[in-house]
mmCIF file of C-alpha atoms in Angstrom:
data_model
loop_
_atom_site.group_PDB
_atom_site.id
_atom_site.type_symbol
_atom_site.label_atom_id
_atom_site.label_comp_id
_atom_site.label_asym_id
_atom_site.label_seq_id
_atom_site.Cartn_x
_atom_site.Cartn_y
_atom_site.Cartn_z
ATOM 1 C CA MET A 1 20.815 -4.287 51.852
ATOM 2 C CA ALA A 2 21.396 -0.916 50.232
ATOM 3 C CA GLY A 3 24.561 -0.194 48.245
ATOM 4 C CA ASN A 4 25.743 2.537 50.652
ATOM 5 C CA GLU A 5 25.572 0.443 53.815
ATOM 6 C CA LYS A 6 28.798 -1.175 54.967
ATOM 7 C CA ARG A 7 28.945 -4.936 55.313
ATOM 8 C CA ASP A 8 29.838 -6.126 58.762
ATOM 9 C CA LEU A 9 32.268 -8.931 59.536
ATOM 10 C CA VAL A 10 29.529 -11.634 59.632
ATOM 11 C CA HIS A 11 28.332 -10.804 56.097
ATOM 12 C CA GLN A 12 31.885 -10.709 54.736
ATOM 13 C CA ASN A 13 32.603 -14.084 56.328
ATOM 14 C CA ALA A 14 29.404 -15.567 54.829
ATOM 15 C CA ILE A 15 30.372 -14.315 51.365
ATOM 16 C CA HIS A 16 33.860 -15.746 51.789
ATOM 17 C CA VAL A 17 32.503 -19.166 52.883
ATOM 18 C CA GLU A 18 30.105 -19.245 49.903
ATOM 19 C CA THR A 19 32.935 -18.415 47.495
ATOM 20 C CA ILE A 20 35.109 -21.208 48.899
ATOM 21 C CA ARG A 21 32.235 -23.725 48.609
ATOM 22 C CA LYS A 22 31.729 -22.767 44.941
ATOM 23 C CA GLU A 23 35.432 -23.194 44.227
ATOM 24 C CA GLU A 24 35.558 -26.595 45.925
ATOM 25 C CA ARG A 25 32.452 -27.730 44.041
ATOM 26 C CA HIS A 26 34.019 -26.949 40.650
ATOM 27 C CA GLN A 27 37.594 -27.883 41.521
ATOM 28 C CA LYS A 28 39.074 -30.824 39.631
ATOM 29 C CA LEU A 29 42.193 -32.492 40.973
ATOM 30 C CA HIS A 30 44.552 -33.861 38.312
ATOM 31 C CA THR A 31 46.802 -36.602 39.686
ATOM 32 C CA GLU A 32 48.020 -38.141 36.410
ATOM 33 C CA PHE A 33 50.860 -36.444 34.521
ATOM 34 C CA ASN A 34 50.503 -36.085 30.748
ATOM 35 C CA ILE A 35 52.649 -34.294 28.216
ATOM 36 C CA ASN A 36 50.832 -31.709 26.154
ATOM 37 C CA PRO A 37 50.905 -33.140 22.598
ATOM 38 C CA HIS A 38 50.529 -29.665 21.057
ATOM 39 C CA ARG A 39 53.818 -28.314 22.446
ATOM 40 C CA LYS A 40 57.291 -29.364 21.419
ATOM 41 C CA LEU A 41 59.399 -31.114 24.016
ATOM 42 C CA HIS A 42 62.850 -29.518 24.302
ATOM 43 C CA VAL A 43 65.565 -31.698 25.768
ATOM 44 C CA LEU A 44 68.696 -29.778 26.692
ATOM 45 C CA PRO A 45 72.042 -31.604 26.801
ATOM 46 C CA ASP A 46 74.586 -31.153 29.563
ATOM 47 C CA LYS A 47 77.488 -28.736 29.227
ATOM 48 C CA PRO A 48 80.476 -30.187 27.343
ATOM 49 C CA MET A 49 82.868 -29.966 30.294
ATOM 50 C CA CYS A 50 80.395 -31.323 32.850
ATOM 51 C CA ARG A 51 81.779 -34.261 34.819
ATOM 52 C CA LYS A 52 78.444 -35.302 36.236
ATOM 53 C CA PRO A 53 77.774 -38.982 35.439
ATOM 54 C CA THR A 54 74.771 -39.565 33.211
ATOM 55 C CA GLU A 55 71.836 -40.974 35.084
ATOM 56 C CA VAL A 56 70.246 -44.182 33.934
ATOM 57 C CA VAL A 57 66.492 -43.906 33.617
ATOM 58 C CA ALA A 58 64.375 -47.027 33.427
ATOM 59 C CA GLU A 59 62.269 -47.126 30.278
ATOM 60 C CA ASN A 60 58.539 -46.873 30.906
ATOM 61 C CA SER A 61 56.738 -48.564 28.010
ATOM 62 C CA ASP A 62 53.297 -47.281 29.060
ATOM 63 C CA PHE A 63 54.550 -43.689 29.022
ATOM 64 C CA ILE A 64 56.175 -44.131 25.598
ATOM 65 C CA LYS A 65 53.028 -45.752 24.175
ATOM 66 C CA THR A 66 50.873 -42.916 25.549
ATOM 67 C CA PHE A 67 53.271 -40.331 24.139
ATOM 68 C CA HIS A 68 53.173 -41.906 20.668
ATOM 69 C CA ASP A 69 49.383 -42.249 20.792
ATOM 70 C CA ALA A 70 49.035 -38.564 21.630
ATOM 71 C CA ARG A 71 51.181 -37.589 18.621
ATOM 72 C CA GLN A 72 49.020 -39.500 16.114
ATOM 73 C CA GLU A 73 46.794 -37.714 13.648
ATOM 74 C CA PRO A 74 43.084 -37.527 14.540
ATOM 75 C CA THR A 75 41.927 -40.024 11.876
ATOM 76 C CA LYS A 76 44.140 -42.714 13.435
ATOM 77 C CA LYS A 77 43.186 -41.825 17.022
ATOM 78 C CA TYR A 78 39.402 -41.687 16.644
ATOM 79 C CA THR A 79 36.888 -43.502 14.458
ATOM 80 C CA MET A 80 34.653 -40.454 14.023
ATOM 81 C CA PRO A 81 35.350 -36.682 14.130
ATOM 82 C CA LEU A 82 34.936 -35.165 17.600
ATOM 83 C CA THR A 83 34.062 -31.615 16.562
ATOM 84 C CA GLU A 84 32.254 -29.912 13.713
ATOM 85 C CA SER A 85 35.487 -28.444 12.369
ATOM 86 C CA GLN A 86 37.058 -31.918 12.136
ATOM 87 C CA GLU A 87 34.294 -33.120 9.821
ATOM 88 C CA ILE A 88 35.747 -31.093 6.959
ATOM 89 C CA GLY A 89 38.627 -33.105 5.553
ATOM 90 C CA TRP A 90 38.057 -36.148 7.781
ATOM 91 C CA VAL A 91 37.754 -38.451 4.758
ATOM 92 C CA SER A 92 40.725 -37.405 2.667
ATOM 93 C CA ALA A 93 40.585 -40.150 0.026
ATOM 94 C CA PRO A 94 39.740 -38.788 -3.439
ATOM 95 C CA LEU A 95 36.229 -39.525 -4.663
ATOM 96 C CA ILE A 96 37.400 -40.069 -8.248
ATOM 97 C CA PRO A 97 40.681 -41.885 -8.938
ATOM 98 C CA ALA A 98 43.327 -39.686 -10.505
ATOM 99 C CA ASN A 99 43.824 -40.175 -14.233
ATOM 100 C CA ARG A 100 46.238 -37.858 -16.041
ATOM 101 C CA ASN A 101 44.683 -38.649 -19.430
ATOM 102 C CA ASP A 102 41.232 -37.435 -18.386
ATOM 103 C CA GLU A 103 40.805 -33.985 -19.993
ATOM 104 C CA ARG A 104 37.936 -33.030 -17.676
ATOM 105 C CA PHE A 105 40.251 -32.565 -14.695
ATOM 106 C CA ASN A 106 43.688 -31.939 -16.222
ATOM 107 C CA PHE A 107 44.242 -28.659 -18.011
ATOM 108 C CA PHE A 108 47.710 -28.828 -19.455
ATOM 109 C CA ARG A 109 49.287 -25.964 -21.348
ATOM 110 C CA SER A 110 48.567 -26.331 -25.034
ATOM 111 C CA SER A 111 49.506 -24.230 -28.016
ATOM 112 C CA THR A 112 47.210 -23.145 -30.822
ATOM 113 C CA ASP A 113 47.987 -21.105 -33.911
ATOM 114 C CA VAL A 114 46.852 -17.924 -32.120
ATOM 115 C CA THR A 115 49.078 -18.485 -29.078
ATOM 116 C CA LYS A 116 52.039 -19.441 -31.288
ATOM 117 C CA HIS A 117 51.637 -16.207 -33.261
ATOM 118 C CA ARG A 118 51.436 -14.138 -30.040
ATOM 119 C CA GLU A 119 54.573 -15.805 -28.645
ATOM 120 C CA SER A 120 56.492 -15.100 -31.848
ATOM 121 C CA VAL A 121 55.401 -11.444 -31.779
ATOM 122 C CA LEU A 122 56.522 -11.103 -28.145
ATOM 123 C CA ARG A 123 59.905 -12.713 -28.895
ATOM 124 C CA THR A 124 60.620 -10.464 -31.890
ATOM 125 C CA SER A 125 59.612 -7.291 -30.023
ATOM 126 C CA ASN A 126 62.339 -7.790 -27.394
#
């Protein structure tokens, strides 16, 4: 069919039916409610002068457990990293135990005769 020719009603209907079939094929129905763990949950209190009685909500332990599991850090949720970017920093334990007396890794401020002389010159110049 050339680009300039108009499509008749049969062709438009066929295109519409094909589009709907594609959408239904890739459609995924979500029936279980989950809270997004990456967004903060804002609970707003009632107005101070509100006389509405507070409603009693039965505690759902499965929901609370799922909520707390979703808020855990990835190393406690999963045994292995799920993505390439999680591999960096997955094992956060230091390879060498920290020792403050080891001079190879701790560079504390020290004074020598040259630095002492420079400090005294700077103090007297002010």
